[in-house]
């Protein structure tokens, strides 16, 4: 497959997660997901900066969050995630474009990261879907790779 | 990638019976294929392609 042309449909973006590298399974019933990479800046302003702040990049960090719907029988859903959180499991996560066929589109790029669950919340209103929201802090290098 | 297991998998943190269909990362699919868990997947892909051709 070739790299996807044009603007990508957000429904094609999926999050795969597991406790073993290269053994990730899609998180079921996700309604929204995001990954964020931040760079702290070092202030290197001196008397010779001409009155303007000068900066250089410092510590980089990343986090991932998603929300979804709760299903008791999900293969990889809230029940599995809460077990990972309680156990403090190291999680291998792929944030990728699967396209409409649920197959990672070779030629596109994806995130391949490792992280720990820092927050997991289940919500239940009145006559509504039971939902959950997940936050993961990424540890180590954020790998951006071409899907093979 | 959706795959159907041809034999039980109790490895890599998962515990699934034969016949279970799961959506896995491309790398995991390759690992499962190498381990001989996905014979049915190849048949299913070929079958799907023939269905698409018939519709054309």
mmCIF file of C-alpha atoms in Angstrom:
data_model
loop_
_atom_site.group_PDB
_atom_site.id
_atom_site.type_symbol
_atom_site.label_atom_id
_atom_site.label_comp_id
_atom_site.label_asym_id
_atom_site.label_seq_id
_atom_site.Cartn_x
_atom_site.Cartn_y
_atom_site.Cartn_z
ATOM 1 C CA UNK A 1 0.000 0.000 0.000
ATOM 2 C CA UNK A 2 1.083 3.555 -0.601
ATOM 3 C CA UNK A 3 0.966 6.550 1.673
ATOM 4 C CA UNK A 4 -2.593 7.844 2.083
ATOM 5 C CA UNK A 5 -3.353 10.852 -0.103
ATOM 6 C CA UNK A 6 -5.255 13.829 1.283
ATOM 7 C CA UNK A 7 -6.774 14.598 4.640
ATOM 8 C CA UNK A 8 -7.309 11.507 6.755
ATOM 9 C CA UNK A 9 -10.667 10.556 8.238
ATOM 10 C CA UNK A 10 -10.204 10.611 12.015
ATOM 11 C CA UNK A 11 -12.188 7.394 12.439
ATOM 12 C CA UNK A 12 -9.248 5.617 10.796
ATOM 13 C CA UNK A 13 -6.949 6.426 13.708
ATOM 14 C CA UNK A 14 -6.772 3.557 16.174
ATOM 15 C CA UNK A 15 -4.895 2.870 19.399
ATOM 16 C CA UNK A 16 -3.388 -0.575 19.962
ATOM 17 C CA UNK A 17 -2.096 -1.537 23.400
ATOM 18 C CA UNK A 18 -0.480 -4.507 25.107
ATOM 19 C CA UNK A 19 1.980 -5.510 27.805
ATOM 20 C CA UNK A 20 4.449 -7.047 25.331
ATOM 21 C CA UNK A 21 6.232 -5.205 22.513
ATOM 22 C CA UNK A 22 4.773 -5.993 19.089
ATOM 23 C CA UNK A 23 1.773 -7.740 20.696
ATOM 24 C CA UNK A 24 -0.656 -4.831 20.756
ATOM 25 C CA UNK A 25 -4.427 -5.220 20.375
ATOM 26 C CA UNK A 26 -6.846 -2.454 19.448
ATOM 27 C CA UNK A 27 -8.634 -0.764 22.342
ATOM 28 C CA UNK A 28 -12.302 -1.477 21.782
ATOM 29 C CA UNK A 29 -15.126 1.038 21.458
ATOM 30 C CA UNK A 30 -12.934 4.156 21.369
ATOM 31 C CA UNK A 31 -14.756 7.354 20.468
ATOM 32 C CA UNK A 32 -11.879 9.813 20.626
ATOM 33 C CA UNK A 33 -8.108 9.638 20.959
ATOM 34 C CA UNK A 34 -5.174 12.016 20.993
ATOM 35 C CA UNK A 35 -1.435 12.003 21.469
ATOM 36 C CA UNK A 36 0.551 15.050 22.472
ATOM 37 C CA UNK A 37 4.284 15.719 22.319
ATOM 38 C CA UNK A 38 5.625 18.718 24.231
ATOM 39 C CA UNK A 39 8.983 20.414 24.417
ATOM 40 C CA UNK A 40 9.987 22.453 27.451
ATOM 41 C CA UNK A 41 12.064 25.470 26.514
ATOM 42 C CA UNK A 42 15.253 26.643 28.224
ATOM 43 C CA UNK A 43 15.547 30.360 28.738
ATOM 44 C CA UNK A 44 18.980 31.485 27.562
ATOM 45 C CA UNK A 45 18.229 35.182 27.668
ATOM 46 C CA UNK A 46 21.170 37.339 28.691
ATOM 47 C CA UNK A 47 22.020 41.008 28.849
ATOM 48 C CA UNK A 48 23.091 40.752 25.218
ATOM 49 C CA UNK A 49 19.727 39.429 23.982
ATOM 50 C CA UNK A 50 18.626 42.890 22.911
ATOM 51 C CA UNK A 51 15.603 42.910 25.172
ATOM 52 C CA UNK A 52 14.106 39.794 23.601
ATOM 53 C CA UNK A 53 13.783 36.426 25.268
ATOM 54 C CA UNK A 54 15.948 33.731 23.729
ATOM 55 C CA UNK A 55 15.127 30.028 23.997
ATOM 56 C CA UNK A 56 16.507 26.609 23.249
ATOM 57 C CA UNK A 57 14.625 23.301 23.340
ATOM 58 C CA UNK A 58 14.909 21.283 26.555
ATOM 59 C CA UNK A 59 13.078 18.277 27.971
ATOM 60 C CA UNK A 60 10.576 16.600 25.672
ATOM 61 C CA UNK A 61 7.566 14.687 26.937
ATOM 62 C CA UNK A 62 4.495 12.999 25.595
ATOM 63 C CA UNK A 63 1.081 11.871 26.739
ATOM 64 C CA UNK A 64 -1.825 10.038 25.231
ATOM 65 C CA UNK A 65 -5.482 10.158 26.075
ATOM 66 C CA UNK A 66 -8.626 8.542 24.793
ATOM 67 C CA UNK A 67 -12.235 8.043 25.681
ATOM 68 C CA UNK A 68 -14.581 5.241 24.798
ATOM 69 C CA UNK A 69 -17.640 3.229 25.653
ATOM 70 C CA UNK A 70 -17.696 0.520 28.282
ATOM 71 C CA UNK A 71 -18.464 -3.074 27.295
ATOM 72 C CA UNK A 72 -18.051 -5.857 29.787
ATOM 73 C CA UNK A 73 -17.050 -8.341 27.083
ATOM 74 C CA UNK A 74 -14.530 -6.150 25.241
ATOM 75 C CA UNK A 75 -11.333 -7.935 24.220
ATOM 76 C CA UNK A 76 -9.237 -4.926 25.180
ATOM 77 C CA UNK A 77 -11.432 -2.409 26.992
ATOM 78 C CA UNK A 78 -11.984 -0.825 30.383
ATOM 79 C CA UNK A 79 -11.697 -4.072 32.351
ATOM 80 C CA UNK A 80 -8.266 -4.813 30.889
ATOM 81 C CA UNK A 81 -7.132 -1.203 31.274
ATOM 82 C CA UNK A 82 -8.033 -0.981 34.954
ATOM 83 C CA UNK A 83 -6.126 -4.220 35.565
ATOM 84 C CA UNK A 84 -3.083 -2.641 33.882
ATOM 85 C CA UNK A 85 -3.418 0.475 36.013
ATOM 86 C CA UNK A 86 -3.690 -1.431 39.294
ATOM 87 C CA UNK A 87 -0.757 -3.680 38.352
ATOM 88 C CA UNK A 88 1.337 -0.694 37.200
ATOM 89 C CA UNK A 89 1.949 -2.443 33.896
ATOM 90 C CA UNK A 90 4.384 -1.065 31.351
ATOM 91 C CA UNK A 91 2.301 -0.672 28.206
ATOM 92 C CA UNK A 92 3.360 -0.805 24.574
ATOM 93 C CA UNK A 93 1.167 1.441 22.481
ATOM 94 C CA UNK A 94 0.714 2.007 18.767
ATOM 95 C CA UNK A 95 -1.174 5.102 17.602
ATOM 96 C CA UNK A 96 -1.809 4.424 13.947
ATOM 97 C CA UNK A 97 -3.875 4.921 10.823
ATOM 98 C CA UNK A 98 -5.647 1.717 9.926
ATOM 99 C CA UNK A 99 -7.835 3.096 7.167
ATOM 100 C CA UNK A 100 -11.274 1.690 6.553
ATOM 101 C CA UNK A 101 -10.006 -1.884 6.349
ATOM 102 C CA UNK A 102 -8.669 -2.049 9.943
ATOM 103 C CA UNK A 103 -5.234 -2.832 8.519
ATOM 104 C CA UNK A 104 -2.366 -0.471 9.279
ATOM 105 C CA UNK A 105 -1.746 1.397 6.041
ATOM 106 C CA UNK A 106 1.810 0.657 4.938
ATOM 107 C CA UNK A 107 3.561 3.830 3.867
ATOM 108 C CA UNK A 108 1.795 6.047 6.413
ATOM 109 C CA UNK A 109 3.425 6.992 9.708
ATOM 110 C CA UNK A 110 2.507 5.914 13.239
ATOM 111 C CA UNK A 111 3.559 6.496 16.836
ATOM 112 C CA UNK A 112 5.165 3.580 18.671
ATOM 113 C CA UNK A 113 5.516 4.424 22.369
ATOM 114 C CA UNK A 114 5.741 2.984 25.878
ATOM 115 C CA UNK A 115 3.767 4.367 28.803
ATOM 116 C CA UNK A 116 1.905 3.938 32.056
ATOM 117 C CA UNK A 117 -1.712 4.665 32.867
ATOM 118 C CA UNK A 118 -1.963 7.739 35.071
ATOM 119 C CA UNK A 119 -5.707 8.169 35.025
ATOM 120 C CA UNK A 120 -8.678 5.988 34.167
ATOM 121 C CA UNK A 121 -12.197 7.102 34.827
ATOM 122 C CA UNK A 122 -15.492 5.349 34.248
ATOM 123 C CA UNK A 123 -18.576 7.527 33.876
ATOM 124 C CA UNK A 124 -22.219 6.557 34.099
ATOM 125 C CA UNK A 125 -25.100 8.996 33.811
ATOM 126 C CA UNK A 126 -28.817 8.366 33.501
ATOM 127 C CA UNK A 127 -30.089 6.435 30.486
ATOM 128 C CA UNK A 128 -26.825 6.964 28.693
ATOM 129 C CA UNK A 129 -23.825 4.897 27.630
ATOM 130 C CA UNK A 130 -21.336 3.924 30.283
ATOM 131 C CA UNK A 131 -18.070 5.460 29.193
ATOM 132 C CA UNK A 132 -14.455 5.670 30.194
ATOM 133 C CA UNK A 133 -11.549 8.012 29.724
ATOM 134 C CA UNK A 134 -7.893 7.085 29.857
ATOM 135 C CA UNK A 135 -4.688 9.074 30.270
ATOM 136 C CA UNK A 136 -1.234 7.644 29.660
ATOM 137 C CA UNK A 137 2.119 9.269 30.314
ATOM 138 C CA UNK A 138 4.718 8.212 27.793
ATOM 139 C CA UNK A 139 8.141 7.172 29.041
ATOM 140 C CA UNK A 140 11.294 7.334 26.948
ATOM 141 C CA UNK A 141 11.636 8.080 23.279
ATOM 142 C CA UNK A 142 8.632 8.838 21.136
ATOM 143 C CA UNK A 143 9.126 6.786 17.986
ATOM 144 C CA UNK A 144 7.519 8.013 14.789
ATOM 145 C CA UNK A 145 7.882 5.303 12.180
ATOM 146 C CA UNK A 146 6.630 4.318 8.756
ATOM 147 C CA UNK A 147 4.052 1.533 8.905
ATOM 148 C CA UNK A 148 5.519 -1.612 7.372
ATOM 149 C CA UNK B 1 -5.601 -5.948 11.235
ATOM 150 C CA UNK B 2 -8.426 -8.361 12.080
ATOM 151 C CA UNK B 3 -7.199 -11.898 12.510
ATOM 152 C CA UNK B 4 -8.811 -15.164 13.514
ATOM 153 C CA UNK B 5 -6.800 -17.590 15.586
ATOM 154 C CA UNK B 6 -6.497 -21.148 14.378
ATOM 155 C CA UNK B 7 -5.190 -22.362 17.723
ATOM 156 C CA UNK B 8 -5.390 -21.081 21.312
ATOM 157 C CA UNK B 9 -3.004 -18.305 22.277
ATOM 158 C CA UNK B 10 -1.755 -18.035 25.845
ATOM 159 C CA UNK B 11 1.198 -15.776 25.294
ATOM 160 C CA UNK B 12 2.255 -12.115 25.153
ATOM 161 C CA UNK B 13 -0.190 -11.266 27.964
ATOM 162 C CA UNK B 14 -3.247 -12.602 26.115
ATOM 163 C CA UNK B 15 -5.340 -15.715 26.671
ATOM 164 C CA UNK B 16 -7.631 -16.466 23.736
ATOM 165 C CA UNK B 17 -9.315 -19.620 22.437
ATOM 166 C CA UNK B 18 -9.004 -20.886 18.871
ATOM 167 C CA UNK B 19 -11.486 -19.183 16.563
ATOM 168 C CA UNK B 20 -11.357 -15.830 18.323
ATOM 169 C CA UNK B 21 -11.217 -12.812 16.025
ATOM 170 C CA UNK B 22 -9.196 -9.848 17.257
ATOM 171 C CA UNK B 23 -7.900 -6.624 15.762
ATOM 172 C CA UNK B 24 -4.142 -6.494 16.273
ATOM 173 C CA UNK B 25 -1.283 -4.243 15.220
ATOM 174 C CA UNK B 26 0.516 -5.111 11.978
ATOM 175 C CA UNK B 27 3.592 -6.214 13.941
ATOM 176 C CA UNK B 28 1.521 -8.490 16.163
ATOM 177 C CA UNK B 29 -0.204 -9.975 13.119
ATOM 178 C CA UNK B 30 3.207 -10.762 11.637
ATOM 179 C CA UNK B 31 4.272 -12.371 14.919
ATOM 180 C CA UNK B 32 1.097 -14.469 15.065
ATOM 181 C CA UNK B 33 1.488 -15.497 11.457
ATOM 182 C CA UNK B 34 5.071 -16.560 12.109
ATOM 183 C CA UNK B 35 3.885 -18.577 15.120
ATOM 184 C CA UNK B 36 1.369 -20.445 12.963
ATOM 185 C CA UNK B 37 -1.722 -18.930 14.563
ATOM 186 C CA UNK B 38 -3.229 -17.411 11.429
ATOM 187 C CA UNK B 39 -3.686 -20.017 8.753
ATOM 188 C CA UNK B 40 -7.359 -19.057 8.466
ATOM 189 C CA UNK B 41 -6.503 -15.408 7.810
ATOM 190 C CA UNK B 42 -4.830 -16.165 4.499
ATOM 191 C CA UNK B 43 -7.849 -18.170 3.331
ATOM 192 C CA UNK B 44 -10.222 -15.413 4.430
ATOM 193 C CA UNK B 45 -8.257 -12.710 2.573
ATOM 194 C CA UNK B 46 -8.334 -14.716 -0.646
ATOM 195 C CA UNK B 47 -12.054 -15.347 -0.208
ATOM 196 C CA UNK B 48 -12.743 -11.630 0.319
ATOM 197 C CA UNK B 49 -10.828 -10.707 -2.825
ATOM 198 C CA UNK B 50 -12.900 -13.114 -4.906
ATOM 199 C CA UNK B 51 -16.114 -11.645 -3.476
ATOM 200 C CA UNK B 52 -15.001 -8.139 -4.481
ATOM 201 C CA UNK B 53 -14.188 -9.320 -8.005
ATOM 202 C CA UNK B 54 -17.647 -10.865 -8.371
ATOM 203 C CA UNK B 55 -19.283 -7.616 -7.359
ATOM 204 C CA UNK B 56 -17.366 -5.753 -10.068
#
